[in-house]
């Protein structure tokens, strides 16, 4: 069974949505597949309900997600801050999808926090900090996209999930589980997939759109990293690579270039943890960190302890305010202490 919340709570949520006139949907900075998939999917559902939701994202999203239905309607707060501010100020309901801490949205988060609008939080990360009676936080779920589907289902509104919404929701579920290779062992996930398929989605095409988007530069970059930059510690089952901004620029880096690259070392027999370090191409002394693990190795604890981050049990992230060389020293400390 995929029911998630009590019937009375589902009726209250439906009443909130029906009674809201100006709805704004938001997600976290550097939106990934789940952030955009859940946000756009929920927006499409609301449109079928007769609403006219506005979707605002903090900044740029990866090229491999530009095919998502209705993405052309999205407002980027970094490009159009005045429009974003106006929409936030006029909203009576702000939906916060795939985040539960204002800080994850940078300047957009400040606007949302200052707004008097009702906040609806739909998220699957640990430690929610946004205070609202409309908090739906389920860290045990595979993705926020799964949570969106299940809330709609619980409201008795699954018939209003049409092809566009189903495509976005499936994309969110797929990307946040690495193509259903982790955080996806519960049978209800595949029950949901079955329902989404009845909406006419092409799951094979969605997979190709996301994972078969390589340019020649990106393919060569991946080869370069795996051949020249990969460090592996077989006695600990840990792999990592660190990429400086000069190396990124040499291969014509664009947003999303390194997406899923951190998963590749886990193909090594015996590898339990993979860590990616990427130097920011614009901000000095900022290094972005991604972690992936298998089985019972907890990424959240490592991300929180060493990298000022968090996330999920087998997939987490963070950042360091230091040089890429200093970041490598932190990783080597992780290896030593494991």
Tab-separated table of C-alpha atoms in Angstrom:
chain	number	residue	atom	x	y	z
A	1	UNK	CA	0.000	0.000	0.000
A	2	UNK	CA	1.290	3.468	-0.855
A	3	UNK	CA	-0.918	5.469	1.534
A	4	UNK	CA	1.282	7.804	3.562
A	5	UNK	CA	-0.820	10.192	5.670
A	6	UNK	CA	-4.151	9.822	7.492
A	7	UNK	CA	-7.307	10.534	5.505
A	8	UNK	CA	-8.199	13.543	7.680
A	9	UNK	CA	-4.783	15.113	7.078
A	10	UNK	CA	-5.091	14.494	3.341
A	11	UNK	CA	-8.472	16.265	3.294
A	12	UNK	CA	-6.942	19.259	5.101
A	13	UNK	CA	-4.116	19.441	2.565
A	14	UNK	CA	-6.546	19.316	-0.343
A	15	UNK	CA	-8.604	22.094	1.235
A	16	UNK	CA	-5.445	24.199	1.606
A	17	UNK	CA	-4.608	23.806	-2.072
A	18	UNK	CA	-8.150	24.487	-3.231
A	19	UNK	CA	-8.403	27.581	-1.051
A	20	UNK	CA	-5.111	29.134	-2.154
A	21	UNK	CA	-5.283	31.738	-4.926
A	22	UNK	CA	-1.653	32.597	-5.654
A	23	UNK	CA	0.654	29.614	-5.318
A	24	UNK	CA	4.426	29.775	-5.729
A	25	UNK	CA	6.531	26.620	-5.917
A	26	UNK	CA	10.233	26.701	-5.061
A	27	UNK	CA	13.158	24.287	-4.754
A	28	UNK	CA	16.750	24.424	-3.514
A	29	UNK	CA	19.801	26.000	-5.172
A	30	UNK	CA	21.583	24.068	-7.933
A	31	UNK	CA	18.366	22.141	-8.644
A	32	UNK	CA	18.842	18.455	-9.411
A	33	UNK	CA	16.463	15.979	-11.009
A	34	UNK	CA	14.419	15.431	-7.875
A	35	UNK	CA	14.140	19.135	-7.050
A	36	UNK	CA	12.939	20.041	-10.540
A	37	UNK	CA	10.965	16.847	-11.098
A	38	UNK	CA	8.972	17.160	-7.882
A	39	UNK	CA	8.430	20.907	-8.307
A	40	UNK	CA	7.362	20.796	-11.950
A	41	UNK	CA	5.290	17.660	-11.369
A	42	UNK	CA	3.411	19.274	-8.481
A	43	UNK	CA	2.930	22.455	-10.522
A	44	UNK	CA	1.405	20.458	-13.393
A	45	UNK	CA	-0.951	18.735	-10.958
A	46	UNK	CA	-2.064	22.137	-9.641
A	47	UNK	CA	-2.687	23.381	-13.185
A	48	UNK	CA	-5.002	20.445	-13.830
A	49	UNK	CA	-6.802	21.476	-10.615
A	50	UNK	CA	-7.395	24.879	-12.212
A	51	UNK	CA	-4.639	26.782	-10.409
A	52	UNK	CA	-1.990	29.003	-12.015
A	53	UNK	CA	1.145	28.226	-10.006
A	54	UNK	CA	4.444	30.044	-10.479
A	55	UNK	CA	7.697	28.058	-10.261
A	56	UNK	CA	10.823	29.871	-9.027
A	57	UNK	CA	14.283	28.326	-8.710
A	58	UNK	CA	17.279	30.013	-7.061
A	59	UNK	CA	19.762	29.583	-9.909
A	60	UNK	CA	20.878	27.593	-12.941
A	61	UNK	CA	19.886	23.967	-13.439
A	62	UNK	CA	21.807	21.349	-15.468
A	63	UNK	CA	21.489	21.175	-19.247
A	64	UNK	CA	20.392	17.537	-19.077
A	65	UNK	CA	17.135	18.613	-17.411
A	66	UNK	CA	16.150	21.295	-19.933
A	67	UNK	CA	13.852	18.861	-21.741
A	68	UNK	CA	11.445	18.559	-18.773
A	69	UNK	CA	7.859	19.574	-19.606
A	70	UNK	CA	6.965	23.225	-18.823
A	71	UNK	CA	10.525	24.066	-17.729
A	72	UNK	CA	10.353	27.098	-20.021
A	73	UNK	CA	7.926	28.662	-17.510
A	74	UNK	CA	10.423	28.538	-14.656
A	75	UNK	CA	11.664	31.849	-13.190
A	76	UNK	CA	15.314	31.985	-12.124
A	77	UNK	CA	15.718	34.215	-9.063
A	78	UNK	CA	19.357	34.964	-9.843
A	79	UNK	CA	18.410	36.335	-13.273
A	80	UNK	CA	15.101	37.992	-12.365
A	81	UNK	CA	15.302	38.887	-8.669
A	82	UNK	CA	12.640	41.619	-8.864
A	83	UNK	CA	10.124	39.321	-10.543
A	84	UNK	CA	10.890	36.565	-8.017
A	85	UNK	CA	10.476	38.991	-5.116
A	86	UNK	CA	7.149	40.272	-6.461
A	87	UNK	CA	5.769	36.759	-6.905
A	88	UNK	CA	6.887	35.753	-3.395
A	89	UNK	CA	5.365	38.893	-1.846
A	90	UNK	CA	2.025	38.349	-3.621
A	91	UNK	CA	1.744	34.637	-2.822
A	92	UNK	CA	-0.657	33.290	-0.244
A	93	UNK	CA	0.898	29.793	-0.403
A	94	UNK	CA	4.576	28.985	-0.953
A	95	UNK	CA	5.456	25.362	-1.583
A	96	UNK	CA	8.983	24.394	-0.552
A	97	UNK	CA	9.939	21.223	-2.384
A	98	UNK	CA	13.040	19.105	-1.766
A	99	UNK	CA	14.327	21.355	1.028
A	100	UNK	CA	13.318	22.174	4.581
A	101	UNK	CA	15.938	24.791	5.456
A	102	UNK	CA	15.787	28.315	4.022
A	103	UNK	CA	19.577	28.414	3.746
A	104	UNK	CA	19.458	25.845	0.940
A	105	UNK	CA	17.890	28.504	-1.315
A	106	UNK	CA	20.428	31.292	-0.624
A	107	UNK	CA	18.903	34.748	-1.314
A	108	UNK	CA	15.602	33.249	-2.459
A	109	UNK	CA	15.359	31.602	0.947
A	110	UNK	CA	15.510	35.022	2.633
A	111	UNK	CA	12.561	36.196	0.526
A	112	UNK	CA	10.560	33.070	1.367
A	113	UNK	CA	11.318	33.312	5.086
A	114	UNK	CA	10.226	36.971	5.154
A	115	UNK	CA	6.952	36.230	3.370
A	116	UNK	CA	3.706	36.095	5.355
A	117	UNK	CA	2.362	33.389	3.034
A	118	UNK	CA	1.531	29.927	4.326
A	119	UNK	CA	4.486	27.575	3.855
A	120	UNK	CA	3.929	24.035	2.608
A	121	UNK	CA	7.076	21.928	2.956
A	122	UNK	CA	7.398	18.642	1.048
A	123	UNK	CA	10.820	17.094	1.598
A	124	UNK	CA	12.751	13.905	2.312
A	125	UNK	CA	15.938	15.241	3.926
A	126	UNK	CA	17.034	14.956	7.554
A	127	UNK	CA	16.557	17.733	10.114
A	128	UNK	CA	13.812	20.016	8.743
A	129	UNK	CA	14.109	23.545	10.163
A	130	UNK	CA	11.226	25.418	8.527
A	131	UNK	CA	8.469	25.874	11.088
A	132	UNK	CA	5.033	25.331	9.580
A	133	UNK	CA	1.943	23.270	10.372
A	134	UNK	CA	2.166	22.053	6.781
A	135	UNK	CA	5.382	20.056	7.067
A	136	UNK	CA	5.507	16.746	5.204
A	137	UNK	CA	8.980	15.400	5.894
A	138	UNK	CA	9.713	11.734	5.185
A	139	UNK	CA	13.494	11.044	5.086
A	140	UNK	CA	12.866	7.325	4.572
A	141	UNK	CA	11.375	7.887	1.102
A	142	UNK	CA	13.428	7.583	-2.078
A	143	UNK	CA	12.783	11.127	-3.262
A	144	UNK	CA	10.625	14.197	-2.891
A	145	UNK	CA	9.047	13.226	-6.216
A	146	UNK	CA	7.824	9.986	-4.647
A	147	UNK	CA	6.435	11.993	-1.743
A	148	UNK	CA	4.587	14.328	-4.131
A	149	UNK	CA	2.948	11.378	-5.857
A	150	UNK	CA	1.913	9.779	-2.584
A	151	UNK	CA	0.428	12.986	-1.190
A	152	UNK	CA	-1.590	13.465	-4.376
A	153	UNK	CA	-2.686	9.835	-4.173
A	154	UNK	CA	-3.704	10.224	-0.524
A	155	UNK	CA	-5.799	13.285	-1.430
A	156	UNK	CA	-7.720	11.093	-3.873
A	157	UNK	CA	-6.438	13.180	-6.785
A	158	UNK	CA	-4.195	10.722	-8.656
A	159	UNK	CA	-6.455	11.028	-11.726
A	160	UNK	CA	-5.159	14.619	-12.007
A	161	UNK	CA	-1.624	13.368	-12.585
A	162	UNK	CA	-1.447	13.597	-16.364
A	163	UNK	CA	1.451	12.721	-18.677
A	164	UNK	CA	3.510	15.881	-18.067
A	165	UNK	CA	3.273	15.592	-14.282
A	166	UNK	CA	3.975	11.848	-14.420
A	167	UNK	CA	7.065	12.439	-16.573
A	168	UNK	CA	8.468	14.962	-14.094
A	169	UNK	CA	7.693	12.782	-11.073
A	170	UNK	CA	9.300	9.716	-12.656
A	171	UNK	CA	12.396	11.750	-13.555
A	172	UNK	CA	12.698	12.914	-9.946
A	173	UNK	CA	12.386	9.404	-8.570
A	174	UNK	CA	14.819	7.991	-11.121
A	175	UNK	CA	17.558	10.583	-10.643
A	176	UNK	CA	17.470	10.555	-6.835
A	177	UNK	CA	17.968	6.783	-6.807
A	178	UNK	CA	20.652	6.630	-9.487
A	179	UNK	CA	18.323	4.910	-11.923
A	180	UNK	CA	16.753	2.898	-9.064
A	181	UNK	CA	20.115	1.458	-7.964
A	182	UNK	CA	19.991	2.768	-4.360
A	183	UNK	CA	17.352	3.912	-1.848
A	184	UNK	CA	14.791	2.017	-3.919
A	185	UNK	CA	14.207	-1.436	-2.437
A	186	UNK	CA	10.685	-0.807	-1.108
A	187	UNK	CA	7.970	-2.463	-3.222
A	188	UNK	CA	5.669	0.574	-3.185
A	189	UNK	CA	8.197	2.453	-5.358
A	190	UNK	CA	7.500	0.030	-8.189
A	191	UNK	CA	3.779	0.209	-7.561
A	192	UNK	CA	4.065	3.964	-8.153
A	193	UNK	CA	6.147	3.411	-11.299
A	194	UNK	CA	3.414	1.131	-12.609
A	195	UNK	CA	0.817	3.841	-12.058
A	196	UNK	CA	3.006	6.456	-13.774
A	197	UNK	CA	3.388	4.192	-16.795
A	198	UNK	CA	-0.374	4.201	-17.241
A	199	UNK	CA	-0.133	7.966	-17.876
A	200	UNK	CA	1.758	7.330	-21.104
A	201	UNK	CA	5.269	8.238	-19.990
A	202	UNK	CA	8.240	6.840	-21.903
A	203	UNK	CA	10.589	5.758	-19.118
A	204	UNK	CA	13.294	4.647	-21.549
A	205	UNK	CA	13.343	8.058	-23.211
A	206	UNK	CA	13.438	9.784	-19.820
A	207	UNK	CA	16.495	7.686	-18.950
A	208	UNK	CA	18.203	8.585	-22.230
A	209	UNK	CA	17.415	12.266	-21.820
A	210	UNK	CA	19.098	12.307	-18.417
A	211	UNK	CA	21.979	9.862	-18.723
A	212	UNK	CA	22.779	9.902	-22.465
A	213	UNK	CA	23.323	13.638	-22.810
A	214	UNK	CA	27.117	13.637	-23.056
A	215	UNK	CA	28.971	16.069	-25.274
A	216	UNK	CA	32.366	14.982	-26.597
A	217	UNK	CA	33.984	17.286	-24.027
A	218	UNK	CA	32.046	15.739	-21.161
A	219	UNK	CA	32.876	12.192	-22.234
A	220	UNK	CA	36.579	13.028	-22.521
A	221	UNK	CA	36.468	14.783	-19.153
A	222	UNK	CA	35.036	11.695	-17.461
A	223	UNK	CA	37.751	9.593	-19.073
A	224	UNK	CA	40.404	12.033	-17.897
A	225	UNK	CA	39.140	12.014	-14.309
A	226	UNK	CA	38.861	8.223	-14.075
A	227	UNK	CA	42.267	7.696	-15.664
A	228	UNK	CA	44.310	10.525	-14.155
A	229	UNK	CA	42.566	11.742	-11.004
A	230	UNK	CA	41.086	8.662	-9.326
A	231	UNK	CA	42.622	7.555	-6.014
A	232	UNK	CA	41.605	4.196	-4.574
A	233	UNK	CA	42.350	2.690	-1.174
A	234	UNK	CA	41.477	-1.010	-1.488
A	235	UNK	CA	42.089	-1.805	2.180
A	236	UNK	CA	39.375	0.732	3.116
A	237	UNK	CA	37.164	0.389	0.044
A	238	UNK	CA	37.286	4.157	-0.536
A	239	UNK	CA	37.777	6.053	-3.800
A	240	UNK	CA	37.997	9.775	-4.424
A	241	UNK	CA	38.893	12.274	-7.094
A	242	UNK	CA	39.561	16.007	-6.931
A	243	UNK	CA	39.133	18.349	-9.874
A	244	UNK	CA	40.518	21.891	-9.995
A	245	UNK	CA	38.728	24.681	-11.824
A	246	UNK	CA	41.494	24.864	-14.448
A	247	UNK	CA	40.815	21.227	-15.348
A	248	UNK	CA	37.088	21.877	-15.589
A	249	UNK	CA	37.603	24.883	-17.825
A	250	UNK	CA	39.976	22.923	-20.081
A	251	UNK	CA	37.053	20.639	-20.962
A	252	UNK	CA	34.514	23.482	-21.410
A	253	UNK	CA	32.698	22.855	-18.126
A	254	UNK	CA	28.988	23.619	-17.871
A	255	UNK	CA	26.476	22.983	-15.102
A	256	UNK	CA	25.820	19.254	-14.655
A	257	UNK	CA	29.167	18.189	-16.132
A	258	UNK	CA	30.109	16.101	-13.092
A	259	UNK	CA	26.610	14.823	-12.296
A	260	UNK	CA	26.714	11.055	-11.563
A	261	UNK	CA	30.497	10.890	-12.028
A	262	UNK	CA	30.826	10.215	-8.314
A	263	UNK	CA	28.873	6.968	-8.811
A	264	UNK	CA	31.417	5.484	-11.214
A	265	UNK	CA	34.081	4.355	-8.676
A	266	UNK	CA	31.446	2.257	-6.900
A	267	UNK	CA	31.748	-0.131	-9.841
A	268	UNK	CA	35.153	-1.177	-8.447
A	269	UNK	CA	34.809	-4.503	-6.671
A	270	UNK	CA	35.023	-3.856	-2.953
A	271	UNK	CA	34.483	-0.087	-3.180
A	272	UNK	CA	32.068	1.062	-0.470
A	273	UNK	CA	32.497	4.851	-0.559
A	274	UNK	CA	33.147	7.310	-3.384
A	275	UNK	CA	33.930	11.003	-2.806
A	276	UNK	CA	34.009	13.739	-5.431
A	277	UNK	CA	35.729	17.093	-4.892
A	278	UNK	CA	35.028	19.873	-7.387
A	279	UNK	CA	36.513	23.324	-7.131
A	280	UNK	CA	34.049	26.134	-7.801
A	281	UNK	CA	34.838	27.850	-11.099
A	282	UNK	CA	33.765	31.300	-9.869
A	283	UNK	CA	34.227	31.510	-6.103
A	284	UNK	CA	37.697	31.228	-4.592
A	285	UNK	CA	38.284	28.621	-1.894
A	286	UNK	CA	34.980	26.826	-2.325
A	287	UNK	CA	34.993	23.096	-2.984
A	288	UNK	CA	31.807	21.140	-3.633
A	289	UNK	CA	31.683	17.631	-2.208
A	290	UNK	CA	29.543	14.650	-3.240
A	291	UNK	CA	29.484	11.289	-1.492
A	292	UNK	CA	28.005	7.942	-2.499
A	293	UNK	CA	28.111	4.695	-0.570
A	294	UNK	CA	26.717	1.188	-0.621
A	295	UNK	CA	25.190	-1.122	1.973
A	296	UNK	CA	25.400	0.114	5.588
A	297	UNK	CA	27.983	2.888	5.181
A	298	UNK	CA	26.317	6.127	6.298
A	299	UNK	CA	27.104	9.082	4.014
A	300	UNK	CA	25.157	11.526	6.184
A	301	UNK	CA	27.494	11.104	9.153
A	302	UNK	CA	30.594	11.592	6.994
A	303	UNK	CA	29.120	14.624	5.217
A	304	UNK	CA	28.147	16.265	8.505
A	305	UNK	CA	31.410	15.506	10.324
A	306	UNK	CA	33.891	16.463	7.623
A	307	UNK	CA	32.160	18.466	4.884
A	308	UNK	CA	29.550	20.758	6.510
A	309	UNK	CA	26.825	18.859	4.719
A	310	UNK	CA	24.089	16.264	4.873
A	311	UNK	CA	21.707	14.362	2.662
A	312	UNK	CA	20.732	10.714	2.612
A	313	UNK	CA	22.161	7.488	3.946
A	314	UNK	CA	23.831	6.421	0.679
A	315	UNK	CA	23.984	9.796	-1.077
A	316	UNK	CA	25.063	13.049	0.526
A	317	UNK	CA	26.931	16.269	-0.170
A	318	UNK	CA	28.586	19.303	1.351
A	319	UNK	CA	31.157	22.003	0.778
A	320	UNK	CA	34.479	23.207	2.136
A	321	UNK	CA	35.851	26.732	2.312
A	322	UNK	CA	39.424	25.944	1.335
A	323	UNK	CA	41.674	25.124	-1.597
A	324	UNK	CA	41.271	21.924	-3.557
A	325	UNK	CA	44.590	20.662	-2.089
A	326	UNK	CA	43.343	21.261	1.449
A	327	UNK	CA	40.096	19.497	0.580
A	328	UNK	CA	42.101	16.452	-0.494
A	329	UNK	CA	43.754	16.427	2.928
A	330	UNK	CA	40.308	16.288	4.524
A	331	UNK	CA	39.417	13.262	2.387
A	332	UNK	CA	42.635	11.522	3.371
A	333	UNK	CA	41.703	12.125	6.989
A	334	UNK	CA	38.357	10.451	6.313
A	335	UNK	CA	40.196	7.451	4.868
A	336	UNK	CA	42.570	7.239	7.821
A	337	UNK	CA	39.766	7.382	10.395
A	338	UNK	CA	37.448	4.888	8.700
